[in-house]
Amino acid sequence: MALVFRTVAQLAGISLSLLGWVLSCLTNYLPLWKNLNLDLNEMENWTMGLWQTCVIQEEVGMQCKDFDSFLALPAELRISRILMFLSNGLGFLGLLVSGFGLDCLRIGERQQELKKRLLILGGILFWTAGIAALVPVSWVAHRTVQEFWDETIPEIVPRWEFGEALFIGWFAGFSLLLGGCLLNCAACSTQAPLASGHYAVAETQYLHQHLEMKNTHLKI
């Protein structure tokens, strides 16, 4: 039963982590962190991401313009770029490390302790990647709420609202955290048994030793 849990936890953990990493990469580049709907012109919508601002018009379609200067951006966008890159990099590294620690991979079958450490390291990397994805998304969301309810801004001024990328980023961060937890739980559970080939080798060695002992007793 423990071995079944270990296998299921490993597969679920690596699957959730892979999903979270893909979604975090998508969140990084989507220009949908903030949405702005103009009451005066309902046929025109604005969106903003970490890298560009886009305007969506019914006749023209979507037109995007990259930000001209990194230093001219608000602090939350500058830090968010760095943290999202960090999340993407750590998630990719976690996939590589934890992949070699999976029981279904025959490489290093005799080094179970090393595979266990790789799984634990992969889980820690996924945790860090998940936090690095949740922090910028939550920070931008917090700033958006603050600006939306800012009483010093006249009511006629349009307000930015949550974009779809924020929800994708939250889901990505929690997927990375949960995937890392499952991998660490799997690493701390019962060790996987050796493959059938190793059983055969061990049994052959045992028979050879038994025969040698018999021959030694006969000679004596």
XYZ file of C-alpha atoms in Angstrom, residues 6 10 97-121 187 191:
29
model
C 4.641 6.510 -3.284
C 5.318 10.906 -7.492
C 16.198 17.280 -10.820
C 13.027 15.520 -9.676
C 12.735 13.689 -13.008
C 15.925 11.744 -12.252
C 14.576 10.894 -8.793
C 11.400 9.175 -10.007
C 11.132 5.425 -9.445
C 9.823 4.884 -12.967
C 13.185 6.055 -14.346
C 15.584 3.101 -14.406
C 18.679 5.312 -14.192
C 20.350 4.978 -10.781
C 18.064 2.209 -9.495
C 20.719 0.988 -7.058
C 21.247 4.483 -5.650
C 17.926 4.862 -3.856
C 19.337 7.339 -1.351
C 20.487 9.611 -4.172
C 17.094 9.386 -5.885
C 15.433 10.294 -2.584
C 17.611 13.380 -2.229
C 16.852 14.404 -5.806
C 13.122 14.185 -5.119
C 13.466 16.295 -1.973
C 15.583 18.873 -3.810
C 10.505 10.835 -0.976
C 11.651 3.087 -0.475
